[in-house]
mmCIF file of C-alpha atoms in Angstrom:
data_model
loop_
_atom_site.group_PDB
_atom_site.id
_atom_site.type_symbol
_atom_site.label_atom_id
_atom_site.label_comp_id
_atom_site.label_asym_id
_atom_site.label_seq_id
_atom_site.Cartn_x
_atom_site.Cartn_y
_atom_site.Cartn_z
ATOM 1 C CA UNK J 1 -25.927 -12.347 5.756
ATOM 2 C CA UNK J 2 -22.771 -11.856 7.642
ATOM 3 C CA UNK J 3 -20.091 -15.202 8.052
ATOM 4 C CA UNK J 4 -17.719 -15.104 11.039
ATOM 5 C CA UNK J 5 -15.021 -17.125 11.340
ATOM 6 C CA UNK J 6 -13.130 -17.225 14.897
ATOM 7 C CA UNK J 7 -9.123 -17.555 14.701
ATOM 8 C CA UNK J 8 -9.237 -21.483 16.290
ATOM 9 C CA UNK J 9 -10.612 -22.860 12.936
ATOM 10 C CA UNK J 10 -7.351 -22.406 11.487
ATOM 11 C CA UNK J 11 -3.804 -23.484 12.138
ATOM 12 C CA UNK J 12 -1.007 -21.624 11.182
ATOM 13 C CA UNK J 13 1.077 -22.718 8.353
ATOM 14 C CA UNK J 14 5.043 -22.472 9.857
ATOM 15 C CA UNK J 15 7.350 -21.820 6.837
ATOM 16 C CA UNK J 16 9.231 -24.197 4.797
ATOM 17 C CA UNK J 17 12.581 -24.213 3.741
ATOM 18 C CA UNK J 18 13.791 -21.313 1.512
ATOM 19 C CA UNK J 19 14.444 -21.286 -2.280
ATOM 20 C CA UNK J 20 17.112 -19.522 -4.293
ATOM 21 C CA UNK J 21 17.653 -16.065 -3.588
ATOM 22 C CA UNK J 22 17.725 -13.358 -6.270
ATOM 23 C CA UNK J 23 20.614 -11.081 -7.274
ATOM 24 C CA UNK J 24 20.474 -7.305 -5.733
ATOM 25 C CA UNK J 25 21.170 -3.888 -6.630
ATOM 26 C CA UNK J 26 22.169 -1.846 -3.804
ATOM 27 C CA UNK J 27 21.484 2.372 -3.186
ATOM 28 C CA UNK J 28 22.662 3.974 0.308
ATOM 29 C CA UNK J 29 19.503 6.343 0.503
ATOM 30 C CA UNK J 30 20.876 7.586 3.951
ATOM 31 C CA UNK J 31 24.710 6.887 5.357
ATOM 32 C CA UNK J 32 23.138 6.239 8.661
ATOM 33 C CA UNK J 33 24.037 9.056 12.027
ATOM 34 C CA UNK J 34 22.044 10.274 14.750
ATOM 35 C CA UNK J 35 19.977 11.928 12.108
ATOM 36 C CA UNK J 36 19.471 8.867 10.042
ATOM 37 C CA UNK J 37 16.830 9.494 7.620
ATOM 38 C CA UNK J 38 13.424 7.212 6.901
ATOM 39 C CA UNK J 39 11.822 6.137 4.179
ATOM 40 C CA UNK J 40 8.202 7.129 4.826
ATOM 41 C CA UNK J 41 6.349 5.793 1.139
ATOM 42 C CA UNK J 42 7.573 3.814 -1.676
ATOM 43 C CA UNK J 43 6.106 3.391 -5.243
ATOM 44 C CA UNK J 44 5.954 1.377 -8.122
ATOM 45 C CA UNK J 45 5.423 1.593 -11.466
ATOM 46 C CA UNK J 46 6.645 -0.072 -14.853
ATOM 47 C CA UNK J 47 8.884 2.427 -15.596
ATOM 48 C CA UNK J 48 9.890 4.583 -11.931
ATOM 49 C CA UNK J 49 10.702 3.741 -8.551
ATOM 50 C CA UNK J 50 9.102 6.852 -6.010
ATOM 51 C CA UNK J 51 10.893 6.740 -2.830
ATOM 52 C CA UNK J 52 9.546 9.710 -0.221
ATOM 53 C CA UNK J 53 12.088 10.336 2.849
ATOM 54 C CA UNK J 54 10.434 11.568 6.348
ATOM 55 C CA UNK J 55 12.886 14.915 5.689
ATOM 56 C CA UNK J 56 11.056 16.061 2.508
ATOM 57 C CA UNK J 57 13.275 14.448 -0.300
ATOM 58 C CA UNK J 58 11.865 12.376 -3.159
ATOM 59 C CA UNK J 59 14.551 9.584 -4.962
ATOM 60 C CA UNK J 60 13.258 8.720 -8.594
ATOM 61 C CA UNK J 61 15.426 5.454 -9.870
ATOM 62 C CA UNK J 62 14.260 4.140 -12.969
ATOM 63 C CA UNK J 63 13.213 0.361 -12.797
ATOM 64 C CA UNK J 64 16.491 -1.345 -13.741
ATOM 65 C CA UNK J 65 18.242 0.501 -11.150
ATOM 66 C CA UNK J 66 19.482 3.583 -12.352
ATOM 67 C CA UNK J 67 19.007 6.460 -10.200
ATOM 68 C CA UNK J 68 17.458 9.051 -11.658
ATOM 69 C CA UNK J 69 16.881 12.345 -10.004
ATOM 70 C CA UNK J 70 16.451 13.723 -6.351
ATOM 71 C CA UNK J 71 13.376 16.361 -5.784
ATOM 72 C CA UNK J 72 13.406 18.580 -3.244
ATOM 73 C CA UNK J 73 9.671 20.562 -3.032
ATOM 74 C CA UNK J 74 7.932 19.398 -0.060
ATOM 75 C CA UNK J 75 9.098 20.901 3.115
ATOM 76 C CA UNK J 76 8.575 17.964 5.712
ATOM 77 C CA UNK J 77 7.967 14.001 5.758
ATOM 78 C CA UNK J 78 6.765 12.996 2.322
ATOM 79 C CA UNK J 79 3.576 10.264 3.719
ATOM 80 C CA UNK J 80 2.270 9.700 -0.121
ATOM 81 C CA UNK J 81 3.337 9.896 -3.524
ATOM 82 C CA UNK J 82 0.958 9.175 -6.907
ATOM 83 C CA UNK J 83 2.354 8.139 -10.296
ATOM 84 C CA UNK J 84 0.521 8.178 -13.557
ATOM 85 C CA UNK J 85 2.758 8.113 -16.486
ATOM 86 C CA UNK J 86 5.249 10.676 -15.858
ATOM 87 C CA UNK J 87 3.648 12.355 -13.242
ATOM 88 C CA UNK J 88 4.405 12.507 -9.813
ATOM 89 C CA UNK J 89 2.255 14.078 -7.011
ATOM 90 C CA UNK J 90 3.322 13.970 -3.296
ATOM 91 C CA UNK J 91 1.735 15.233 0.077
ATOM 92 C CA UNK J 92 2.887 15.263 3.697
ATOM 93 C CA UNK J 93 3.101 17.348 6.610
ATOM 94 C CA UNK J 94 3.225 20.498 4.812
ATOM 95 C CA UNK J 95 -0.031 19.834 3.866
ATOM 96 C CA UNK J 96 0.433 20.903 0.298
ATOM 97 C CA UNK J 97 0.353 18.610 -2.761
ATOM 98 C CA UNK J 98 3.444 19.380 -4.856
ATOM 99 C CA UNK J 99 2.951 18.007 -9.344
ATOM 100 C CA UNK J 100 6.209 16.765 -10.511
ATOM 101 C CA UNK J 101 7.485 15.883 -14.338
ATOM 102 C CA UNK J 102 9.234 12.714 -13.506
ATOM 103 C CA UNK J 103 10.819 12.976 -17.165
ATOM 104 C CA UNK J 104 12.356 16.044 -16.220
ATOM 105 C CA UNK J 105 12.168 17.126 -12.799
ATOM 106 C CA UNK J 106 10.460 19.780 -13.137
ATOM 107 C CA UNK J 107 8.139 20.905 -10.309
ATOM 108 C CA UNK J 108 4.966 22.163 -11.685
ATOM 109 C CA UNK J 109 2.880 23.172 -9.379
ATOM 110 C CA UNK J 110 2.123 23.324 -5.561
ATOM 111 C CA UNK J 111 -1.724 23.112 -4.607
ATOM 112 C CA UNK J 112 -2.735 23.729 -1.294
ATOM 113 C CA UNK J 113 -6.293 23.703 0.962
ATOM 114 C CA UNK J 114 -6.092 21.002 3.028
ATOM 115 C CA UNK J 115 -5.208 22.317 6.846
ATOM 116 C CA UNK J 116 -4.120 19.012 8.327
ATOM 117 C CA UNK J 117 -1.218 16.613 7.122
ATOM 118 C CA UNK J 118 -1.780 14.723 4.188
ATOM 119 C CA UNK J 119 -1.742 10.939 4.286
ATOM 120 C CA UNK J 120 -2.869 9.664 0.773
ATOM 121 C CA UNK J 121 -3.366 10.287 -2.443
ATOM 122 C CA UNK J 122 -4.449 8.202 -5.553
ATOM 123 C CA UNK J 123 -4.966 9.103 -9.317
ATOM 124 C CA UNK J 124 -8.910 9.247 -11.019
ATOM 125 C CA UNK J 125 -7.485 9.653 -14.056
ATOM 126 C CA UNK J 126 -4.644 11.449 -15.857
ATOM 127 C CA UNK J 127 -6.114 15.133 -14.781
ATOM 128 C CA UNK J 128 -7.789 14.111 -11.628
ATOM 129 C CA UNK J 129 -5.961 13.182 -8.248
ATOM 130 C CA UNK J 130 -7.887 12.683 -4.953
ATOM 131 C CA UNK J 131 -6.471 13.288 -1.154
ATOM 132 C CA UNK J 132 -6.725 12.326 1.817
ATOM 133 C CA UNK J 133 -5.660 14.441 5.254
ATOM 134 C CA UNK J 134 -5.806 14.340 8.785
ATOM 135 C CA UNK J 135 -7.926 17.628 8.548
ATOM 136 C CA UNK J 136 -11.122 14.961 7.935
ATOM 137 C CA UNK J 137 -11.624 15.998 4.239
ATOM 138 C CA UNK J 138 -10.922 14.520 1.302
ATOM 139 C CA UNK J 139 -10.648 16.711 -1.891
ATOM 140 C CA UNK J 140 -10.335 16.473 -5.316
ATOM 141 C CA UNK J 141 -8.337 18.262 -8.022
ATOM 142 C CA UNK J 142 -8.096 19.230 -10.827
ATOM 143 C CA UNK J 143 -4.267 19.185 -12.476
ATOM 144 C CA UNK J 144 -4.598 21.250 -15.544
ATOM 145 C CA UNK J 145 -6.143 23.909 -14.144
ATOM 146 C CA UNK J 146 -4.887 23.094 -10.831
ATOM 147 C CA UNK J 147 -7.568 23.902 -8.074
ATOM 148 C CA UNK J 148 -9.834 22.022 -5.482
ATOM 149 C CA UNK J 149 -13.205 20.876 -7.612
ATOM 150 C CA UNK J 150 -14.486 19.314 -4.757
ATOM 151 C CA UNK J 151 -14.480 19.283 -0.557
ATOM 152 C CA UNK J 152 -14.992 16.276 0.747
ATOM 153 C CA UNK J 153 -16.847 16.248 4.091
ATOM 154 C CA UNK J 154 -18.292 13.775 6.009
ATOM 155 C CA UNK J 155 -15.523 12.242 8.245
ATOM 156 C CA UNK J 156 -15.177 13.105 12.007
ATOM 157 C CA UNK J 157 -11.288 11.899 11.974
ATOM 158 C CA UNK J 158 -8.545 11.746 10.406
ATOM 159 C CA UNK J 159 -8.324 9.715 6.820
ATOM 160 C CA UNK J 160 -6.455 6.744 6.877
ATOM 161 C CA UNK J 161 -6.438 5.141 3.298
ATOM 162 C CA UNK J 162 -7.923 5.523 -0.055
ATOM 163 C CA UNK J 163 -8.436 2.828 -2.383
ATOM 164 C CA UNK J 164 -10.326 3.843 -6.227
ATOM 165 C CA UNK J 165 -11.698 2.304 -8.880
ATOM 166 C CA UNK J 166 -12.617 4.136 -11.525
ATOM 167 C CA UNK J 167 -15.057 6.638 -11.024
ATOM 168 C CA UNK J 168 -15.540 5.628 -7.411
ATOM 169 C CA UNK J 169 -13.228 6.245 -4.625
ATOM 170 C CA UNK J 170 -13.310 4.195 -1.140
ATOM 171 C CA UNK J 171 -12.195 6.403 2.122
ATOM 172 C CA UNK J 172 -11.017 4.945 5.674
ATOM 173 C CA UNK J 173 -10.680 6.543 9.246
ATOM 174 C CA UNK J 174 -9.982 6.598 12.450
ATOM 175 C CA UNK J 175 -13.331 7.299 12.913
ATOM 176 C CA UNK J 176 -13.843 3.344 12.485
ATOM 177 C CA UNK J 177 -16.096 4.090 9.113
ATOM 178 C CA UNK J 178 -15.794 4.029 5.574
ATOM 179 C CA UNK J 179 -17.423 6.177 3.092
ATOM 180 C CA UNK J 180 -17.903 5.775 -0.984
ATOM 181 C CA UNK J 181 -17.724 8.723 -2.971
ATOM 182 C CA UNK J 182 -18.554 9.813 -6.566
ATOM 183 C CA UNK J 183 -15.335 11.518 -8.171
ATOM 184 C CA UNK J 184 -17.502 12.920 -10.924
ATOM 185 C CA UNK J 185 -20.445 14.724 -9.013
ATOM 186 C CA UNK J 186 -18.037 14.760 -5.697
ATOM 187 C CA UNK J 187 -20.589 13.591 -3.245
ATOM 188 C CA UNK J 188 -21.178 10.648 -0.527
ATOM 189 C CA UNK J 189 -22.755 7.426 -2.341
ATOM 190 C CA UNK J 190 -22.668 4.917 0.831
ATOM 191 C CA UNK J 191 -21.391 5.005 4.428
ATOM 192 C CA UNK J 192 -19.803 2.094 5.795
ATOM 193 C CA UNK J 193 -20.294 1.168 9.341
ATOM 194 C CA UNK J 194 -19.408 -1.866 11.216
ATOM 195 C CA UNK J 195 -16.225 -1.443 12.852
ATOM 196 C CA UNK J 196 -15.589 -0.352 15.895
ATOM 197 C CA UNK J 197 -11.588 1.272 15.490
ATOM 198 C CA UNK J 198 -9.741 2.931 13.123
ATOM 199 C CA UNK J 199 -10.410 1.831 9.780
ATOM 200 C CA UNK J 200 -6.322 1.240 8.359
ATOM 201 C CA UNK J 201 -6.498 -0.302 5.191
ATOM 202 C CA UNK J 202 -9.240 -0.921 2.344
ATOM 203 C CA UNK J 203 -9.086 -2.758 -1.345
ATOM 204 C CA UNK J 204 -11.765 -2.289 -3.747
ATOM 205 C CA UNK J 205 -12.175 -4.295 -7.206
ATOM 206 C CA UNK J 206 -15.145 -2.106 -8.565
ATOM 207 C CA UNK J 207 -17.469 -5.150 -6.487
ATOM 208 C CA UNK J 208 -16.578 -5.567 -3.616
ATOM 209 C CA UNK J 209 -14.745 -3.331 -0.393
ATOM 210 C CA UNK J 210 -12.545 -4.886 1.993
ATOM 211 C CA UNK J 211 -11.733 -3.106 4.882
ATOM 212 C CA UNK J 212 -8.904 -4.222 7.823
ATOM 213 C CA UNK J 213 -9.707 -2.650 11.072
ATOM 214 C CA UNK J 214 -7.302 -2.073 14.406
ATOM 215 C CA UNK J 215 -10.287 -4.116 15.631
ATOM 216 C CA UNK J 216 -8.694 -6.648 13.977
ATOM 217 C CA UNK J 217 -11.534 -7.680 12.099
ATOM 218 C CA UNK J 218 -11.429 -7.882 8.220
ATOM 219 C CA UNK J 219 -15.170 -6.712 6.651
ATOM 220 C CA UNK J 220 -16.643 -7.549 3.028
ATOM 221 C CA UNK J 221 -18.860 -5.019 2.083
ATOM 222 C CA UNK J 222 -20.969 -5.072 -1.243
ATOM 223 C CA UNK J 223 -20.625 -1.602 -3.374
ATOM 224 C CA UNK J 224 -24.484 -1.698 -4.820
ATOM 225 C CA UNK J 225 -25.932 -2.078 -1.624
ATOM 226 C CA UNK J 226 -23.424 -0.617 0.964
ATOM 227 C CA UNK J 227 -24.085 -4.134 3.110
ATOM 228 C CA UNK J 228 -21.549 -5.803 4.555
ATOM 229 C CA UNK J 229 -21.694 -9.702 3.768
ATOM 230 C CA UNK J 230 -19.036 -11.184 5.716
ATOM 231 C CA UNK J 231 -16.887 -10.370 8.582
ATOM 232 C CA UNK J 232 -13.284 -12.695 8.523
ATOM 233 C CA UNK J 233 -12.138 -13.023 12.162
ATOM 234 C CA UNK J 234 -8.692 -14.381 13.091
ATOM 235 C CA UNK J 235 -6.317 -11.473 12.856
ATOM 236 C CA UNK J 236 -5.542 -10.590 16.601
ATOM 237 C CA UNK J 237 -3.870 -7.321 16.066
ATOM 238 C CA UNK J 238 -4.121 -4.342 13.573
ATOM 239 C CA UNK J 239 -4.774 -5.511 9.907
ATOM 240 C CA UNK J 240 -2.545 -3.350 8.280
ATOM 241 C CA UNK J 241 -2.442 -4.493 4.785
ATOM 242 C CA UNK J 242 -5.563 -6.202 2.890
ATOM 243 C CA UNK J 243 -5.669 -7.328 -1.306
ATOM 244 C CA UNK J 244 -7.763 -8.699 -3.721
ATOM 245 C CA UNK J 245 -6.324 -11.655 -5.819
ATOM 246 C CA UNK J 246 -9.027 -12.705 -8.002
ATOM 247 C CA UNK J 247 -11.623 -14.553 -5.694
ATOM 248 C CA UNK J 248 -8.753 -14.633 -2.869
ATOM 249 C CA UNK J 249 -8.446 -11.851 -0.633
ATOM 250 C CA UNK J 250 -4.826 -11.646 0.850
ATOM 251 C CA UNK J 251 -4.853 -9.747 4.710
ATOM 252 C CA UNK J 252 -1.546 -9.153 6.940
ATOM 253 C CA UNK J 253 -1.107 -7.584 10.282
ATOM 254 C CA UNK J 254 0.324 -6.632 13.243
ATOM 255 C CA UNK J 255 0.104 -10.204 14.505
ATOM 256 C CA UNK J 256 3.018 -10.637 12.061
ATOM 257 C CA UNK J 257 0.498 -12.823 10.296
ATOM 258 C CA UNK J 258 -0.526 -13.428 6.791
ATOM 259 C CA UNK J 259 -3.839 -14.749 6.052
ATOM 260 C CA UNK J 260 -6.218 -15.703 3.464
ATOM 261 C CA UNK J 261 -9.743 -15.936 2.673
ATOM 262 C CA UNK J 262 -11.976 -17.739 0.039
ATOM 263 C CA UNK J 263 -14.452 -14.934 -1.178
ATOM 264 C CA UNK J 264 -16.663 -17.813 -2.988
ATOM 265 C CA UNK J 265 -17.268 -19.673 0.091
ATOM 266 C CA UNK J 266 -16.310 -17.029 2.628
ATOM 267 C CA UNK J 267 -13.808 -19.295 4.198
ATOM 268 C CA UNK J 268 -10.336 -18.779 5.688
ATOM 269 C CA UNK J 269 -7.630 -20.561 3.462
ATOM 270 C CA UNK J 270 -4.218 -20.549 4.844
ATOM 271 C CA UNK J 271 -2.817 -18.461 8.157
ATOM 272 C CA UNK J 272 0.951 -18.367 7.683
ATOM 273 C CA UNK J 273 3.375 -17.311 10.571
ATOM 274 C CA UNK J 274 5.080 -14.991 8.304
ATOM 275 C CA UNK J 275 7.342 -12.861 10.419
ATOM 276 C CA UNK J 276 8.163 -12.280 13.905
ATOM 277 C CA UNK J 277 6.696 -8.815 14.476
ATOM 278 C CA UNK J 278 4.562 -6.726 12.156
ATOM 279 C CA UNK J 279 3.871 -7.078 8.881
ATOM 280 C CA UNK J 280 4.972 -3.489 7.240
ATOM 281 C CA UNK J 281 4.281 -5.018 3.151
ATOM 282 C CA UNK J 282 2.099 -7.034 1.485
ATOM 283 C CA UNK J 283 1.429 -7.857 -2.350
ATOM 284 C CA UNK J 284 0.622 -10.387 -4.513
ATOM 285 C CA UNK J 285 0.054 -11.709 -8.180
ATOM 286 C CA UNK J 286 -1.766 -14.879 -9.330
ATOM 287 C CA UNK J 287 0.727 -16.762 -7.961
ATOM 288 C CA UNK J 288 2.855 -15.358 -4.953
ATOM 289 C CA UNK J 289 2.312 -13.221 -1.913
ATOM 290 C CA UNK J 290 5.622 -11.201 -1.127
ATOM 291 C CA UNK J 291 6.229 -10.045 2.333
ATOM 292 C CA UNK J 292 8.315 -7.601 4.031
ATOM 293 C CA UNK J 293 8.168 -7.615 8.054
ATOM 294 C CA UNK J 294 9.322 -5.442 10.989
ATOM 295 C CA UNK J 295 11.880 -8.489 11.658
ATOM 296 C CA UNK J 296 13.646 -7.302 8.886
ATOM 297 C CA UNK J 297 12.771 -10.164 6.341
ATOM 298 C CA UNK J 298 11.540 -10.326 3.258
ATOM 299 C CA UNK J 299 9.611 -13.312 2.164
ATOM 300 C CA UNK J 300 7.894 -14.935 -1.159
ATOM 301 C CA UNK J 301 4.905 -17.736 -0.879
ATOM 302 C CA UNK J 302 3.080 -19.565 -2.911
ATOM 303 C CA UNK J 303 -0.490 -17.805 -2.560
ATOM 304 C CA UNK J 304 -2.298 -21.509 -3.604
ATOM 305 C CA UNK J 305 -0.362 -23.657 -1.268
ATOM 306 C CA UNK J 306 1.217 -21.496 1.250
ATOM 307 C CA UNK J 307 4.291 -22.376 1.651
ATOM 308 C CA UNK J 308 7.068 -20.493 2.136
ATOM 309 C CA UNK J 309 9.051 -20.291 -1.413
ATOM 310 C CA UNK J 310 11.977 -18.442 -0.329
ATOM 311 C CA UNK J 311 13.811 -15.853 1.786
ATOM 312 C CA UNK J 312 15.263 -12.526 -0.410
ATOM 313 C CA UNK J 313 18.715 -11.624 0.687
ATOM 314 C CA UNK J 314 19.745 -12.172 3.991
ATOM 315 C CA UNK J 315 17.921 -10.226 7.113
ATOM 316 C CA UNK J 316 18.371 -6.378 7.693
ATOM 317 C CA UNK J 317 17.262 -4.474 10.971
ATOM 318 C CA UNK J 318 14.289 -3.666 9.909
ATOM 319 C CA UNK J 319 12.044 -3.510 6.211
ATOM 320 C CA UNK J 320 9.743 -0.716 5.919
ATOM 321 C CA UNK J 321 8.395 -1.243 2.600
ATOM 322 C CA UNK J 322 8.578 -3.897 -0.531
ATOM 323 C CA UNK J 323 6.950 -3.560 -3.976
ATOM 324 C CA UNK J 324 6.976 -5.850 -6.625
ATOM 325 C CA UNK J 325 6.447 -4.913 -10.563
ATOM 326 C CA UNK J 326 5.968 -8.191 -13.103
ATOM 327 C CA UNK J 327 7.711 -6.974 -16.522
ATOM 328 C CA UNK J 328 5.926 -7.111 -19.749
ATOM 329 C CA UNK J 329 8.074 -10.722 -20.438
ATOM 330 C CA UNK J 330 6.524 -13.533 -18.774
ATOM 331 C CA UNK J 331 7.758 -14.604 -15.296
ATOM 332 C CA UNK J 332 9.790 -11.656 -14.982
ATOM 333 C CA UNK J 333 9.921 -9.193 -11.886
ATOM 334 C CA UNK J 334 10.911 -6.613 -10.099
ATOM 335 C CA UNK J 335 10.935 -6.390 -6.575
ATOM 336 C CA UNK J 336 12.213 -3.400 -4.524
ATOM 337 C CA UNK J 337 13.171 -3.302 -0.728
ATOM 338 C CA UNK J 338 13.526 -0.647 1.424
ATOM 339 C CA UNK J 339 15.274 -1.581 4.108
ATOM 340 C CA UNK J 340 17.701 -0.637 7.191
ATOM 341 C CA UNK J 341 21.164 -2.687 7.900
ATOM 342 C CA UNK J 342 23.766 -2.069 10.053
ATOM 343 C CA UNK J 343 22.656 1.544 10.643
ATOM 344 C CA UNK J 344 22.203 2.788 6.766
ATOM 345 C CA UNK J 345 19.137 2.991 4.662
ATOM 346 C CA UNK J 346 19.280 1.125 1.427
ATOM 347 C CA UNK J 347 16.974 0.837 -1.908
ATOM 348 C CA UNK J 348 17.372 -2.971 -2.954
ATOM 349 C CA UNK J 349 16.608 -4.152 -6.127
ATOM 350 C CA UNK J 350 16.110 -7.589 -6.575
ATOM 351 C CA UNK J 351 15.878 -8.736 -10.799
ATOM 352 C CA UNK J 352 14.181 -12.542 -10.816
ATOM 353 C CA UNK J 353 12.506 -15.045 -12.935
ATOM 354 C CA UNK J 354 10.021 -17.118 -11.696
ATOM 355 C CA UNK J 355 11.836 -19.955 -11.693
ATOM 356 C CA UNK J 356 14.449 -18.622 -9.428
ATOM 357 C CA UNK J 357 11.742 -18.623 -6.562
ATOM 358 C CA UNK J 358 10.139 -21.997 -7.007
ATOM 359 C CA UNK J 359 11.633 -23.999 -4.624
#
């Protein structure tokens, strides 16, 4: 049975006063120009930051701010990057996938096969990687021999996202539908279909698939059965970024609005007026949702209450992407900006407790 919820049932929560802000660590990725370069994908893990430039660079810092290493392999805009221990891989407009040592530096290996630009890529396991391209395919590899196992087809547009779990990987397109695949046996296991625009971003917690449309509709769609089981309407824009938090499921979009959802009663929670335009980042733990928006703010809320705990740093031109990594200690984190002021690109690093963002 399908719930739908219209936007009218909800009021928006307007932020509250901010909290402390955290100290920050500062990198000049680009000195700014006419040729002032982007970051295009940024990623996190407990020991590496992975920062792919739209001119073909990778910067590797280590996670207390030490910069590591710059890799130059790819030969264009650097749209994902994939991390499992010391591992890199990263695709683009070349259309090649390029296997990095991150210990060393070392590139390993370039695969290639796909024929269209490569927009994601995500880990199976320590030997298997699966991507994603505008060519319609998705294929899988294989790194220590390093060929194409499988070819992917089924897809009439480009692929937007990939989201995995295990043996099971969940693809999104512009051709408004979602398809489940078997790594393993590297076939279709269910096809998706509900929305009616590009499919932009998908979570999946082995369960359950949530899917954020340019319809603006956000879909809940069983794994077993392929069913979808609720639709969550109140988004008016784009849903650009979509998480599972336990039995919450935490949605932001173009609306520059944060939003979320009950998925034991299939309610709506809170709708917070987050940011003034887009929301480009979105990620949460068990007890905050940080935020990074288009109006160049960065923002951390409580994810029960939904208030607005504080503002990190003060505003740039514009954030393209923030990740947050919670250190092995308690109530310690990590969270990384990208962002652009007064004409340069910077890496920020911001070092907090938790205690420095209650309010």
């Amino acid at each position: 049975m399908e719930h739908s919820y219209p936007s009218c049932e909800l009021p928006m929560r307007l932020p509250q006063p901010p909290g402390d802000e955290a100290p920050t660590i500062k990198y000049v990725l680009t000195p700014g120009g006419p040729h002032q370069a982007v970051p295009i994908s940024l990623y996190l893990t407990s020991k590496y930051i992975v920062v792919g430039m739209d001119e073909g660079i990778i910067y590797v810092f280590s996670l207390d701010g030490n910069f590591q290493r710059k890799l130059d392999g790819n030969t264009n805009i650097v749209f994902a990057t994939a991390v499992w221990d010391d591992t890199l891989i990263s695709g683009g407009t070349d259309r090649s996938i390029v296997v990095w040592n991150l210990a060393t530096g070392e590139r390993i290996c370039t695969m290639t096969g796909h024929t269209g630009t490569i927009r994601s890529l995500v880990f199976a396991n320590s030997k298997t990687v699966i991507s994603g391209s505008r060519d319609h395919d998705l294929r899988i590899w294989v790194l220590d021999a390093w060929i194409c196992t499988f070819r992917l087809e089924g897809h009439n547009s480009f692929i937007r996202c990939l989201a995995i779990h295990g043996d099971t990987v969940v693809s999104g397109s512009n051709d408004s539908i979602c398809r489940v695949w078997s790594v393993s046996e590297g076939r279709c296991l269910k096809t998706l279909i509900g929305h009616s625009d590009t499919v932009y971003s998908v979570a999946f917690d082995n369960v359950r698939i949530a899917t954020g449309s340019l319809d603006s509709d956000v879909r809940i769609w069983d794994l077993a059965s392929g069913t979808c089981t609720a639709i969550f309407r109140g988004h008016t824009s784009l849903v650009t970024q979509i998480q599972f938090q336990g039995n919450i499921l935490v949605t932001g979009g173009a609306d520059a609005c944060i939003r979320t959802w009950s998925l034991d009663t299939m309610t709506p929670i809170h709708c917070l007026a987050a940011h003034e335009y887009s929301v480009t980042s979105l990620q949460s733990n068990d007890s905050y949702i940080v935020s990074g928006g288009c109006d160049g703010r960065v923002r951390i809320w409580d994810l029960q209450t939904g208030h607005l705990v504080s503002d990190v740093g003060d505003r740039a031109m514009n954030v393209w992407h923030v990740k947050t990594v919670w250190k092995a200690k308690l109530g310690q984190g990590c969270l990384v900006v990208l962002a652009a002021r007064e004409g340069k690109t910077l890496l920020e690093i911001n070092e907090f407790q938790e205690s420095s963002v209650k309010s």
